mmCIF file of N, CA and C in Angstrom:
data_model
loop_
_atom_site.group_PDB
_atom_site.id
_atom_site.type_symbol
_atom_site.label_atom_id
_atom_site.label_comp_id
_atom_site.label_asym_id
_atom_site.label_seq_id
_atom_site.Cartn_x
_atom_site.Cartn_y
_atom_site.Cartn_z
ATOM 1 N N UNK A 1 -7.632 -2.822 31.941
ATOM 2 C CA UNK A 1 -8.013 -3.758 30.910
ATOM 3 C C UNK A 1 -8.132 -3.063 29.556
ATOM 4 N N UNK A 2 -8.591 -2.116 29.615
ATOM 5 C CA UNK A 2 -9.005 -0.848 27.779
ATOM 6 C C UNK A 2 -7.724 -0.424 27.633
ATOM 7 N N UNK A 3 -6.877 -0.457 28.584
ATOM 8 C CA UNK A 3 -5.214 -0.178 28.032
ATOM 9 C C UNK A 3 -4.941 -1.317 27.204
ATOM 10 N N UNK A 4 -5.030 -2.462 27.782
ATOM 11 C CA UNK A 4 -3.905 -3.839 27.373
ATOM 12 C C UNK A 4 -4.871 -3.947 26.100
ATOM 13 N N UNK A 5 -6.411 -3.575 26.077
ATOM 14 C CA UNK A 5 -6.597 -4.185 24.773
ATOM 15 C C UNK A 5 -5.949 -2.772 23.681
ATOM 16 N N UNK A 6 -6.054 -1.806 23.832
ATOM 17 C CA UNK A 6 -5.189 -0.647 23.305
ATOM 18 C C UNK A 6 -4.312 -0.904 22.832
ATOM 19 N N UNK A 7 -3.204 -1.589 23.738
ATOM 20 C CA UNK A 7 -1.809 -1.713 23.157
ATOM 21 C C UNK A 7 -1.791 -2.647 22.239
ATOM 22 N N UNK A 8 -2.788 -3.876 22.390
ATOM 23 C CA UNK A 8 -2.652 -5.335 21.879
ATOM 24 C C UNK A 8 -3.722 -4.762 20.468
ATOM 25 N N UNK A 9 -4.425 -3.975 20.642
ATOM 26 C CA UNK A 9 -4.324 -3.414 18.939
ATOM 27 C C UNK A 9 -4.015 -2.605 18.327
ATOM 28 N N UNK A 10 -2.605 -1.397 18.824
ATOM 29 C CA UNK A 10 -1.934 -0.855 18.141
ATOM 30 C C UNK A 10 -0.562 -1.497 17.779
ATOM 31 N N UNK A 11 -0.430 -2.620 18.918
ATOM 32 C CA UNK A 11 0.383 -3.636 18.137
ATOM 33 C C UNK A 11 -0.044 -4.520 16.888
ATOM 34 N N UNK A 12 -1.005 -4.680 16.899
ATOM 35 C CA UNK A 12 -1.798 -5.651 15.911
ATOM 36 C C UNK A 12 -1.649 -4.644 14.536
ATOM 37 N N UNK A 13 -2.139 -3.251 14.916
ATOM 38 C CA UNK A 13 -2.102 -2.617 13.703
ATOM 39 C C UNK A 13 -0.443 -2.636 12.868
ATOM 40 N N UNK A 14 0.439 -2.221 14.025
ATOM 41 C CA UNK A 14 1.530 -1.975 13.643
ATOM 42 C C UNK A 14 2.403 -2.688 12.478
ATOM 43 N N UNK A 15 2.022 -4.471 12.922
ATOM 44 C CA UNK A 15 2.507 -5.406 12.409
ATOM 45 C C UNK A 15 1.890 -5.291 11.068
ATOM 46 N N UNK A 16 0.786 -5.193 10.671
ATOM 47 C CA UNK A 16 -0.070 -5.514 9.545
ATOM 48 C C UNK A 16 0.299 -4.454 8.707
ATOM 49 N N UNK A 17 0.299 -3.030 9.424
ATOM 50 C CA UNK A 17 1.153 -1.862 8.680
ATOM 51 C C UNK A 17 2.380 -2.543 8.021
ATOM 52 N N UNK A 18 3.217 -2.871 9.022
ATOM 53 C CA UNK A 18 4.866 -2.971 8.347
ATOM 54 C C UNK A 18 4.898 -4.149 7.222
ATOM 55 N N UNK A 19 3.759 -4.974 7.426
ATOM 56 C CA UNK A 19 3.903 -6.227 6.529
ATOM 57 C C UNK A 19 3.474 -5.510 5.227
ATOM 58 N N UNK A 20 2.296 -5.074 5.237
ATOM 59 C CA UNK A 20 1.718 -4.673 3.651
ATOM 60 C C UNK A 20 2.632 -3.715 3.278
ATOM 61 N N UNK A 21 3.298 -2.439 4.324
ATOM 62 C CA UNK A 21 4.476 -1.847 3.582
ATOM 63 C C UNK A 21 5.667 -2.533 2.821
ATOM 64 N N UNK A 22 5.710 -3.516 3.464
ATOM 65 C CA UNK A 22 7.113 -4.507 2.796
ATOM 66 C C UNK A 22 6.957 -4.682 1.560
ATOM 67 N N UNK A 23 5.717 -5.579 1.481
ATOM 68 C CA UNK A 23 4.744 -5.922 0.544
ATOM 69 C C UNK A 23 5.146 -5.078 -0.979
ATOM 70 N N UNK A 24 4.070 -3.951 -0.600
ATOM 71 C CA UNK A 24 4.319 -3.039 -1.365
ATOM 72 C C UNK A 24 5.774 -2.366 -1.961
ATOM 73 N N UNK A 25 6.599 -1.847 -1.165
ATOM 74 C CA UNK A 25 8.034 -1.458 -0.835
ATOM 75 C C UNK A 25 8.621 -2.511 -2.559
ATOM 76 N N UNK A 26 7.992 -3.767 -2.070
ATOM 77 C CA UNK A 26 9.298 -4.989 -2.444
ATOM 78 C C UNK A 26 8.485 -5.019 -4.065
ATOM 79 N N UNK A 27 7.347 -4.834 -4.185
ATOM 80 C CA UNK A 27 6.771 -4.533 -5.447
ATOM 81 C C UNK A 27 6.955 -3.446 -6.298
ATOM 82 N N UNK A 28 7.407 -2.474 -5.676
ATOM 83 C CA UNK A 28 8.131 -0.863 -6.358
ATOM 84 C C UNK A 28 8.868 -1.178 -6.482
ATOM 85 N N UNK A 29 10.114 -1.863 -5.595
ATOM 86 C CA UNK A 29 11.345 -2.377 -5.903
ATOM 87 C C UNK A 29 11.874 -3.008 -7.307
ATOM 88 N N UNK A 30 10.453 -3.544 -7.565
ATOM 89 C CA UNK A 30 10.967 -4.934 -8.565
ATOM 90 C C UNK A 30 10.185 -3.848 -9.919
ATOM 91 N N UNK A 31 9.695 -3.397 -10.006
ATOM 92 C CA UNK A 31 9.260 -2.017 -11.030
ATOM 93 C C UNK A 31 10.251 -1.371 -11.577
ATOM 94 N N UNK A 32 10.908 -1.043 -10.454
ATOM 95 C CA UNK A 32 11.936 0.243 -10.304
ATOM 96 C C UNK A 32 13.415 -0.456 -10.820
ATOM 97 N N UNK A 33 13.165 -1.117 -9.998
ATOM 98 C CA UNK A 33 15.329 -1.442 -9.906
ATOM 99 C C UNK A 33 15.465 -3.151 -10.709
ATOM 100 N N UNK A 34 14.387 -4.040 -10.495
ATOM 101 C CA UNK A 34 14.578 -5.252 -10.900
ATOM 102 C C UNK A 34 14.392 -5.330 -12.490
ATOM 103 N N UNK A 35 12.843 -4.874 -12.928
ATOM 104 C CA UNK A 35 12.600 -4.885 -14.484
ATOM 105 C C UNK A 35 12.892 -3.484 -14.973
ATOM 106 N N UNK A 36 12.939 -2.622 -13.980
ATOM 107 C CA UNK A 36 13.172 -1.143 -14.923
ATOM 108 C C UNK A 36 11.528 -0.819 -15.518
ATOM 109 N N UNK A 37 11.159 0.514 -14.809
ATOM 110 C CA UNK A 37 10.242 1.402 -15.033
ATOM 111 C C UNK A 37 9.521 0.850 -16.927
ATOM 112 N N UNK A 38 10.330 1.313 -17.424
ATOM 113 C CA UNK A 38 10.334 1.473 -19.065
ATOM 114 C C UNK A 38 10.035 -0.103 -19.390
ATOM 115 N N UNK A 39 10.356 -1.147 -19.304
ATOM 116 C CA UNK A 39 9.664 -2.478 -19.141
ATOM 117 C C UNK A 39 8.528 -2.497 -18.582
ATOM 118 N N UNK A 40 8.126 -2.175 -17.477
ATOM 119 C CA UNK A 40 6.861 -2.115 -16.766
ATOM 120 C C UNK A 40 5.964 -1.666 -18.051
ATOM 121 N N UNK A 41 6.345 -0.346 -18.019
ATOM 122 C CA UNK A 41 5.244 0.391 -18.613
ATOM 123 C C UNK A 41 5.282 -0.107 -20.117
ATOM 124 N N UNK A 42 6.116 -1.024 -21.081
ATOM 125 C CA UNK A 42 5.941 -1.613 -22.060
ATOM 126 C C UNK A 42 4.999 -2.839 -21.838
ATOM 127 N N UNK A 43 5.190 -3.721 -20.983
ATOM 128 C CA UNK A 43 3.757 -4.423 -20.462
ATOM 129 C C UNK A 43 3.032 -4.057 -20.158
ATOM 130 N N UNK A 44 2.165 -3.158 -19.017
ATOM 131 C CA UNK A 44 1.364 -2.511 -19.052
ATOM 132 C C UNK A 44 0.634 -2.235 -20.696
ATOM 133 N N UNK A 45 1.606 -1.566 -21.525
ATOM 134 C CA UNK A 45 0.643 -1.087 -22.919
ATOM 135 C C UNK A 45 0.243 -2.677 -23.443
ATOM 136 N N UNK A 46 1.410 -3.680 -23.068
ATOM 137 C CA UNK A 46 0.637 -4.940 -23.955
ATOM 138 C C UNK A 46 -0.521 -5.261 -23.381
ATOM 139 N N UNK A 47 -0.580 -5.505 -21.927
ATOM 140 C CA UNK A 47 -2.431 -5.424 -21.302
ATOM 141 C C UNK A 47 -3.192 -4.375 -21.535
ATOM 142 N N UNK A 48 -2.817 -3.445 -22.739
ATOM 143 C CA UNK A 48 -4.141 -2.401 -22.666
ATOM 144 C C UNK A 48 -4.676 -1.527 -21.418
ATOM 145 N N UNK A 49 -3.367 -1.245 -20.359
ATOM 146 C CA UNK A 49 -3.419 -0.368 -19.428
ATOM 147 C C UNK A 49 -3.777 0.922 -19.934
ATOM 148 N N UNK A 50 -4.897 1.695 -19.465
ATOM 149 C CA UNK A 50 -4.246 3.335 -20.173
ATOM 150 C C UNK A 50 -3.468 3.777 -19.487
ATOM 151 N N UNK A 51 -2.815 4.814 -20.385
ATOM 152 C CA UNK A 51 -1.594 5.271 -20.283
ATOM 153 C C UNK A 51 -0.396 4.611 -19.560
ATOM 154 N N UNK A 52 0.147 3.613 -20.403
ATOM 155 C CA UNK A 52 1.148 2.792 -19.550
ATOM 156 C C UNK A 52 1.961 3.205 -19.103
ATOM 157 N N UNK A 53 2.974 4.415 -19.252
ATOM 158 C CA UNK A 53 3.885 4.558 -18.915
ATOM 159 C C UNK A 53 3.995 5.633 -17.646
ATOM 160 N N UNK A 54 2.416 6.848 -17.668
ATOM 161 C CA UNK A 54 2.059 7.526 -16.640
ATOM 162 C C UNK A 54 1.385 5.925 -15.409
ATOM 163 N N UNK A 55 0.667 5.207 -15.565
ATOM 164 C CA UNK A 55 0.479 4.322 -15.230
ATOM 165 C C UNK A 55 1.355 3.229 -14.423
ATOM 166 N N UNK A 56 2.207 3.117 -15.364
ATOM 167 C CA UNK A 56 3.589 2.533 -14.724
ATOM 168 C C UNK A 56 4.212 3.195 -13.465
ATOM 169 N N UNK A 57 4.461 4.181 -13.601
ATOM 170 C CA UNK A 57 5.050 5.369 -12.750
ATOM 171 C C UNK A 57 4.522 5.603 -11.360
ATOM 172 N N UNK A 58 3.035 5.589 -12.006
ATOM 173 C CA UNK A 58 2.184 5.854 -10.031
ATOM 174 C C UNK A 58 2.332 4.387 -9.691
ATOM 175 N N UNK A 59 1.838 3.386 -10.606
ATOM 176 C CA UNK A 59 1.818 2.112 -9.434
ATOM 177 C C UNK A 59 3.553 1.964 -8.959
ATOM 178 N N UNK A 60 4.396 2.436 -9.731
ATOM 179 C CA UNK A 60 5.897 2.037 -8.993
ATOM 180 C C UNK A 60 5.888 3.128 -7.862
ATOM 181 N N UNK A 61 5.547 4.064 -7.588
ATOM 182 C CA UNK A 61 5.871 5.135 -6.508
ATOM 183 C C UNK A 61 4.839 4.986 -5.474
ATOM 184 N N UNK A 62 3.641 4.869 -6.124
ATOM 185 C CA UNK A 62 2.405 4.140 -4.965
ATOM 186 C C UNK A 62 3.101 2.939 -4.390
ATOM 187 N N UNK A 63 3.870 2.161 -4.568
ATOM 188 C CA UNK A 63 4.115 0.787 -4.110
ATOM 189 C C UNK A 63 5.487 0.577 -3.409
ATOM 190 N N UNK A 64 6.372 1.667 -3.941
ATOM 191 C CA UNK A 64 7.956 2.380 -3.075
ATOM 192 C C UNK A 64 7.487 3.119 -2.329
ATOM 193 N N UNK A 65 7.383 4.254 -2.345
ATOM 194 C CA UNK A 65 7.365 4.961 -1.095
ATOM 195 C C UNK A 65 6.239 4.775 -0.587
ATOM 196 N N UNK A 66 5.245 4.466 -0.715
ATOM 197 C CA UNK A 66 3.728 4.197 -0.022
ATOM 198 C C UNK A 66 4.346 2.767 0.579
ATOM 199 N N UNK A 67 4.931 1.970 0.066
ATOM 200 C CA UNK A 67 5.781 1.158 0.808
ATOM 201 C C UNK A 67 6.586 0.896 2.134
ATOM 202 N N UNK A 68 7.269 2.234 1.434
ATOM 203 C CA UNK A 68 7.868 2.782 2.687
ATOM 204 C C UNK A 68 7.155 3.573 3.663
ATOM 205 N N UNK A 69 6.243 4.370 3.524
ATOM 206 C CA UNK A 69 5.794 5.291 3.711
ATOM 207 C C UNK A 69 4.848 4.529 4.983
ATOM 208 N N UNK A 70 4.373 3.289 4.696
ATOM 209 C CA UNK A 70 3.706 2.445 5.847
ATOM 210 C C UNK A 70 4.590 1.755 6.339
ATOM 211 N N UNK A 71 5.974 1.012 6.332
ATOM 212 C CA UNK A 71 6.641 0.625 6.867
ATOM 213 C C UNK A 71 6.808 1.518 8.145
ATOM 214 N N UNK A 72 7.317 3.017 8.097
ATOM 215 C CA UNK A 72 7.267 3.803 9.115
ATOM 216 C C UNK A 72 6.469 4.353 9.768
ATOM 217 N N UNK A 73 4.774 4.402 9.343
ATOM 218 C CA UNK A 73 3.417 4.947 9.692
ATOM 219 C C UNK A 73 3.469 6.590 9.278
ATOM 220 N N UNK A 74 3.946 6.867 7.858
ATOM 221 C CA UNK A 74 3.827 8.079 7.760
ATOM 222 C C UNK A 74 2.635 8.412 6.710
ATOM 223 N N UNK A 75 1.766 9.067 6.802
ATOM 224 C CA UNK A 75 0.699 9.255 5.613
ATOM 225 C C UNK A 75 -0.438 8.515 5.526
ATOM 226 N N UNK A 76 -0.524 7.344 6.572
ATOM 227 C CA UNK A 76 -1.159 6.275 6.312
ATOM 228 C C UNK A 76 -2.377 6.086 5.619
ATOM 229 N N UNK A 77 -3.108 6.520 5.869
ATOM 230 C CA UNK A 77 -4.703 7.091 5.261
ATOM 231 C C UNK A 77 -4.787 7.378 4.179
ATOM 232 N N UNK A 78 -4.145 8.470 3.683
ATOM 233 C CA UNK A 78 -3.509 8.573 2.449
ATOM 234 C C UNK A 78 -2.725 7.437 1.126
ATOM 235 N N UNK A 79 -1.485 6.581 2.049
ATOM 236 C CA UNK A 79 -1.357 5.569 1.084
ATOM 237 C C UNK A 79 -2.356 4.688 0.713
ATOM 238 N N UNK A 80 -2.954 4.463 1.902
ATOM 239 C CA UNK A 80 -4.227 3.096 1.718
ATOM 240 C C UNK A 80 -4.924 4.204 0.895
ATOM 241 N N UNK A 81 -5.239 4.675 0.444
ATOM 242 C CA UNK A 81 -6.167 5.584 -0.493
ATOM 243 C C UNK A 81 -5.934 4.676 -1.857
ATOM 244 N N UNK A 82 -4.319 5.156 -2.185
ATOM 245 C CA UNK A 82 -3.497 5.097 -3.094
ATOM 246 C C UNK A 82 -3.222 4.093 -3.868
ATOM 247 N N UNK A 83 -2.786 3.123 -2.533
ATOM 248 C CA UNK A 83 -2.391 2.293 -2.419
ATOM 249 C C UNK A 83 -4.103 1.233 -3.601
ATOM 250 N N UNK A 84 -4.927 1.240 -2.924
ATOM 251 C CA UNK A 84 -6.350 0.762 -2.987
ATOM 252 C C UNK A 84 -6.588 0.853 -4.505
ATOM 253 N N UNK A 85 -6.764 2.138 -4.892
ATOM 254 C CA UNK A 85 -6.462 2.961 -6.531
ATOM 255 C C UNK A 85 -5.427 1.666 -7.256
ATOM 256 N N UNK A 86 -4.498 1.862 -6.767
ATOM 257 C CA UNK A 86 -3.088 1.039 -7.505
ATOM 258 C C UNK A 86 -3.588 -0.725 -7.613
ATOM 259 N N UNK A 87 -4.142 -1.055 -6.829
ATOM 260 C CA UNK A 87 -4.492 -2.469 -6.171
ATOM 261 C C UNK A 87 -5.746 -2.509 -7.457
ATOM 262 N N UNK A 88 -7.163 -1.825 -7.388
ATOM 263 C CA UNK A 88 -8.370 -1.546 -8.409
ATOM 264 C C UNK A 88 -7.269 -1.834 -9.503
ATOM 265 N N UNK A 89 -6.722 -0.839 -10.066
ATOM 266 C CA UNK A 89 -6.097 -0.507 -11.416
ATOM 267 C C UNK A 89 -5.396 -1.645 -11.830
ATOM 268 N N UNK A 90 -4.768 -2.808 -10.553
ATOM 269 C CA UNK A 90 -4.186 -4.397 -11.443
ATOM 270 C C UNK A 90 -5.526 -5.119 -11.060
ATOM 271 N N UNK A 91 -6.620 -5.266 -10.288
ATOM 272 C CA UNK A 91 -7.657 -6.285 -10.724
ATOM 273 C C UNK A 91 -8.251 -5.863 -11.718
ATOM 274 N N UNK A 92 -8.465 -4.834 -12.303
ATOM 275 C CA UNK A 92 -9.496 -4.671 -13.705
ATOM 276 C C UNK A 92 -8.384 -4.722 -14.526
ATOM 277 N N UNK A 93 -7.150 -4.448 -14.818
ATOM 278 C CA UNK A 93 -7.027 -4.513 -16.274
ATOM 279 C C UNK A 93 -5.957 -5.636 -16.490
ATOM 280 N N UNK A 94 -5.373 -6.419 -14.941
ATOM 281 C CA UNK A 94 -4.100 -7.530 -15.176
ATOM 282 C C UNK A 94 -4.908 -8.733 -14.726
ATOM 283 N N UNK A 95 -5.808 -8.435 -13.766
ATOM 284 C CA UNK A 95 -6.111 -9.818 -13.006
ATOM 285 C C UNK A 95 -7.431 -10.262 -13.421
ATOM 286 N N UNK A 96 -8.336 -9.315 -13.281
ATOM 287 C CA UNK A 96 -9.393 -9.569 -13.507
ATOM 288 C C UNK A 96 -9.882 -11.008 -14.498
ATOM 289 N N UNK A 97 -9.506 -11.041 -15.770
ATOM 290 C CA UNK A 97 -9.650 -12.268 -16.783
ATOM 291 C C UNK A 97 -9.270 -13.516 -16.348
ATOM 292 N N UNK A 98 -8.226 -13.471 -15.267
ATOM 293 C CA UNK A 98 -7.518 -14.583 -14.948
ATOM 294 C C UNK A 98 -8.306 -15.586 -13.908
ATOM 295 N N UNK A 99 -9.276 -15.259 -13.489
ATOM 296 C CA UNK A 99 -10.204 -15.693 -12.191
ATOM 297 C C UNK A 99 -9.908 -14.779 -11.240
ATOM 298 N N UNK A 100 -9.915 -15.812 -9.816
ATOM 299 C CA UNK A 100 -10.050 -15.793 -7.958
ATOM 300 C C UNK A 100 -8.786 -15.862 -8.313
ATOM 301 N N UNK A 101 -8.197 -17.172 -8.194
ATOM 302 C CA UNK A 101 -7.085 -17.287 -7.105
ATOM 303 C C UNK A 101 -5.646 -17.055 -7.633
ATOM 304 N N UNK A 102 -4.821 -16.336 -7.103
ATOM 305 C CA UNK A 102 -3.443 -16.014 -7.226
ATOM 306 C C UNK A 102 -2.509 -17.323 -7.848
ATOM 307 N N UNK A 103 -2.829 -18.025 -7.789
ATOM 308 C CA UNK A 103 -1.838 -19.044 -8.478
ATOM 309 C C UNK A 103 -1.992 -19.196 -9.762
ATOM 310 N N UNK A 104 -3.376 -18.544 -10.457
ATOM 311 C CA UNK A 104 -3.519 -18.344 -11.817
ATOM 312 C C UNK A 104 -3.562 -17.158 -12.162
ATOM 313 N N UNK A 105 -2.949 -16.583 -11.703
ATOM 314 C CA UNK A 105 -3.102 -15.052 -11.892
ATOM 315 C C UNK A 105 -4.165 -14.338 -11.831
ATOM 316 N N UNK A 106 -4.698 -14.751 -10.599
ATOM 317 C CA UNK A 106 -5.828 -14.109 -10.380
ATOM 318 C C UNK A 106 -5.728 -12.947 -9.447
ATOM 319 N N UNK A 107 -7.177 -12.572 -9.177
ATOM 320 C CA UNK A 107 -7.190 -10.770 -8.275
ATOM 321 C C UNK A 107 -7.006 -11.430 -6.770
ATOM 322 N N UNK A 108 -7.046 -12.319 -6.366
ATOM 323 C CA UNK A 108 -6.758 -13.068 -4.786
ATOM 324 C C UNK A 108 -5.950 -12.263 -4.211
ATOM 325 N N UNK A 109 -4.890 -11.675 -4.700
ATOM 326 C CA UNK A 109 -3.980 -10.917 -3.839
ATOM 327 C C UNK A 109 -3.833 -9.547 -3.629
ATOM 328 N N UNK A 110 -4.682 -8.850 -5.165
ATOM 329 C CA UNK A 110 -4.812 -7.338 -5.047
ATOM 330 C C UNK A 110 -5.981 -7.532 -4.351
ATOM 331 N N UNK A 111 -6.740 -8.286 -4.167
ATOM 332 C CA UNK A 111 -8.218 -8.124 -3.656
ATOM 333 C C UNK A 111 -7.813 -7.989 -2.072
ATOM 334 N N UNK A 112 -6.959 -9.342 -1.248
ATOM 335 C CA UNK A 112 -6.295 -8.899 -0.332
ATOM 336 C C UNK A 112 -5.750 -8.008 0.603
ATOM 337 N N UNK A 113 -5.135 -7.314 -0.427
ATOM 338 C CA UNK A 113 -3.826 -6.120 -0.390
ATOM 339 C C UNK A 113 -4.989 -4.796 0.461
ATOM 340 N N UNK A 114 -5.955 -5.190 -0.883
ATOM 341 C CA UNK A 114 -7.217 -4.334 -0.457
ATOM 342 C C UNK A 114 -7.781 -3.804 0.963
ATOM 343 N N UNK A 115 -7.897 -5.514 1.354
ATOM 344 C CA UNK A 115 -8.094 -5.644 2.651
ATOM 345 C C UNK A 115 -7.665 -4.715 4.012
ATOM 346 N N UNK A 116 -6.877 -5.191 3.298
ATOM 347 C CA UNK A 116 -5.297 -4.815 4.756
ATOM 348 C C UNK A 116 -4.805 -3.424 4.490
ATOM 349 N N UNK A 117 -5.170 -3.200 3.336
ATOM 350 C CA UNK A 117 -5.247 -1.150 3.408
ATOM 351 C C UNK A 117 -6.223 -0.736 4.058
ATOM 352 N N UNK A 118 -7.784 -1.301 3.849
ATOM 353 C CA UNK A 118 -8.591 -0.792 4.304
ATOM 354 C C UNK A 118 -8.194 -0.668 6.239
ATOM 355 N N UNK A 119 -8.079 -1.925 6.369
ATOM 356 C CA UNK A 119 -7.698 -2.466 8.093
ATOM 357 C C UNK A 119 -6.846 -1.116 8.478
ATOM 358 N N UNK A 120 -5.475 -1.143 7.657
ATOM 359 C CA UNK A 120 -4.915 -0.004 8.146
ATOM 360 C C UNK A 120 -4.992 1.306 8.221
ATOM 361 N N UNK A 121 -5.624 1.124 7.115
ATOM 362 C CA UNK A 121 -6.000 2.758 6.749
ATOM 363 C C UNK A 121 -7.022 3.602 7.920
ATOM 364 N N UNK A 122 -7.534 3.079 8.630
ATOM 365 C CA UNK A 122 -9.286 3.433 9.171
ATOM 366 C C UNK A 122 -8.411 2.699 10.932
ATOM 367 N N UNK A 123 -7.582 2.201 11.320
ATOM 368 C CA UNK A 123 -7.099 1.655 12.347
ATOM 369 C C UNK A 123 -6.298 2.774 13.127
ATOM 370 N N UNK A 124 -5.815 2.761 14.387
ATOM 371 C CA UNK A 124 -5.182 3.356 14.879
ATOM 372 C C UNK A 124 -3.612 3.107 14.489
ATOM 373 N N UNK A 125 -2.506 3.716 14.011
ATOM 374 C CA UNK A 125 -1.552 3.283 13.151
ATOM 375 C C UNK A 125 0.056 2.772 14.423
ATOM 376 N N UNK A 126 -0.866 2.493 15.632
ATOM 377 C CA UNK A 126 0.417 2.051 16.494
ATOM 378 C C UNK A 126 1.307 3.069 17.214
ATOM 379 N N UNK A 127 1.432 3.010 17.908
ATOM 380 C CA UNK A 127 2.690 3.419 18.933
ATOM 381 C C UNK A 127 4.214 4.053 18.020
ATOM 382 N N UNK A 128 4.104 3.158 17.646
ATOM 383 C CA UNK A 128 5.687 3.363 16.788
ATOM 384 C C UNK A 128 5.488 3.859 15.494
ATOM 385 N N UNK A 129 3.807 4.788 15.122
ATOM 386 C CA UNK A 129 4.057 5.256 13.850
ATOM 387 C C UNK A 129 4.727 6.158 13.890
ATOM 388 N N UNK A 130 5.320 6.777 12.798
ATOM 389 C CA UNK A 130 5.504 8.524 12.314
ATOM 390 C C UNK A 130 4.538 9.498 12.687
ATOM 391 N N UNK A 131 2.845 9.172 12.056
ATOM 392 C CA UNK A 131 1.809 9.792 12.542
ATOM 393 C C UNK A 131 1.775 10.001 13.794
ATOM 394 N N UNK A 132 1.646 8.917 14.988
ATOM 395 C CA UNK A 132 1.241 8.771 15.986
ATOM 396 C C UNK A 132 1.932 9.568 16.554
ATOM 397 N N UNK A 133 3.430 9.720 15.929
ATOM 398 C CA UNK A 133 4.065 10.658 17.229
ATOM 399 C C UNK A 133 3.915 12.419 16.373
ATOM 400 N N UNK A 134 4.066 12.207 15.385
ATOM 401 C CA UNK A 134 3.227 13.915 14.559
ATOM 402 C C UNK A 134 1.900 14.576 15.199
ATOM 403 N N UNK A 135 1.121 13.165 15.330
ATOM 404 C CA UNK A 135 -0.556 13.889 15.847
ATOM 405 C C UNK A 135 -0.213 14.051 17.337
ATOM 406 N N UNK A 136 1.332 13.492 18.291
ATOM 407 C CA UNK A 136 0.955 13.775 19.582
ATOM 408 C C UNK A 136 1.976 15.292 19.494
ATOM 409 N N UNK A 137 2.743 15.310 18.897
ATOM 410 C CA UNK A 137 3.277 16.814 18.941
ATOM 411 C C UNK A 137 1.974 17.822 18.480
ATOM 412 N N UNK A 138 1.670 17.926 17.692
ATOM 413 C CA UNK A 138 0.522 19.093 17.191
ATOM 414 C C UNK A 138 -0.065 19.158 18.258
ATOM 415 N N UNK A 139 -0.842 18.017 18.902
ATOM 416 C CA UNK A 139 -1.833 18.453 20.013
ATOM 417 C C UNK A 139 -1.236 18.831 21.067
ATOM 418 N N UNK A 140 0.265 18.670 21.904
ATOM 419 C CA UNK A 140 1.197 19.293 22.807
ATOM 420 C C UNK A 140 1.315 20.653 22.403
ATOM 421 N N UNK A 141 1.632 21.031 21.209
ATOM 422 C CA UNK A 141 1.738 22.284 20.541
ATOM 423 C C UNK A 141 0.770 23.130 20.537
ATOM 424 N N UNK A 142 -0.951 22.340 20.650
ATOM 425 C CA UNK A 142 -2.032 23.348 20.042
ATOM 426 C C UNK A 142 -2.648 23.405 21.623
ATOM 427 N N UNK A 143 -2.221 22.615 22.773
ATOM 428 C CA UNK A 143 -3.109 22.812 23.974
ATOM 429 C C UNK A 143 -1.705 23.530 25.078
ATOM 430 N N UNK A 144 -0.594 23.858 24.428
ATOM 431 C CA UNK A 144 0.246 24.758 25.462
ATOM 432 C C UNK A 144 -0.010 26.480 25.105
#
């Protein structure tokens, strides 16, 4: 029975991993390749971001490869760190004024995002992470 619930929440984790990686992934994407970095970070300075363009840069790479980076379960702990940082940094200086809820541009969705880093971050990262199979080599490695 402590197996099946095991599996049924490193599956649970897994899914929630790959979704907020997408998530994220598809938000670097649109930084990076859709508006172009140098746009970003010219909005950013019109909201009074500091430093928009260093600013610009981590939330596009926090949100690509931390993207990616949970899509595959590599770093995990680490992105949700990051990730969390990046998420803070658009409710205080993009969302915050706007209210609650996401349809007015509100923090509803970085507040979210929040969530589901925390969930993953502090969770067991699944069967099919990167980690999972890194932390089972080291310990094969450190008990032969």
């Amino acid at each position: 029975m402590a197996a099946q619930f095991e599996r049924g929440q490193g599956l649970a984790s897994t899914i929630a991993r790959v979704i907020l990686g997408v998530i994220f992934f598809a938000h670097g994407w649109q930084k990076f390749v859709t508006n172009g970095i140098d746009n970003v970070a010219a909005g950013f300075e019109k909201m009074d971001v500091p430093f928009p363009t260093l600013s610009a840069w981590f939330a596009g790479l926090v949100e690509l490869v931390g993207g990616a980076a949970l899509v595959i379960g590599l770093a995990v702990p680490l992105v949700a760190v990051l990730g969390i940082i990046d998420m803070l940094g658009a409710i205080i200086f993009v969302h915050w004024d706007n209210g609650f809820f996401a349809t007015g541009g509100g923090y509803e969705l970085p507040l979210a995002l929040i969530a589901g880093l925390i969930a993953v971050g502090i969770a067991s990262h699944g069967p099919l992470a990167a980690d999972t199979h890194l932390l089972r080599r080291r310990s094969k490695g450190v008990s032969q």
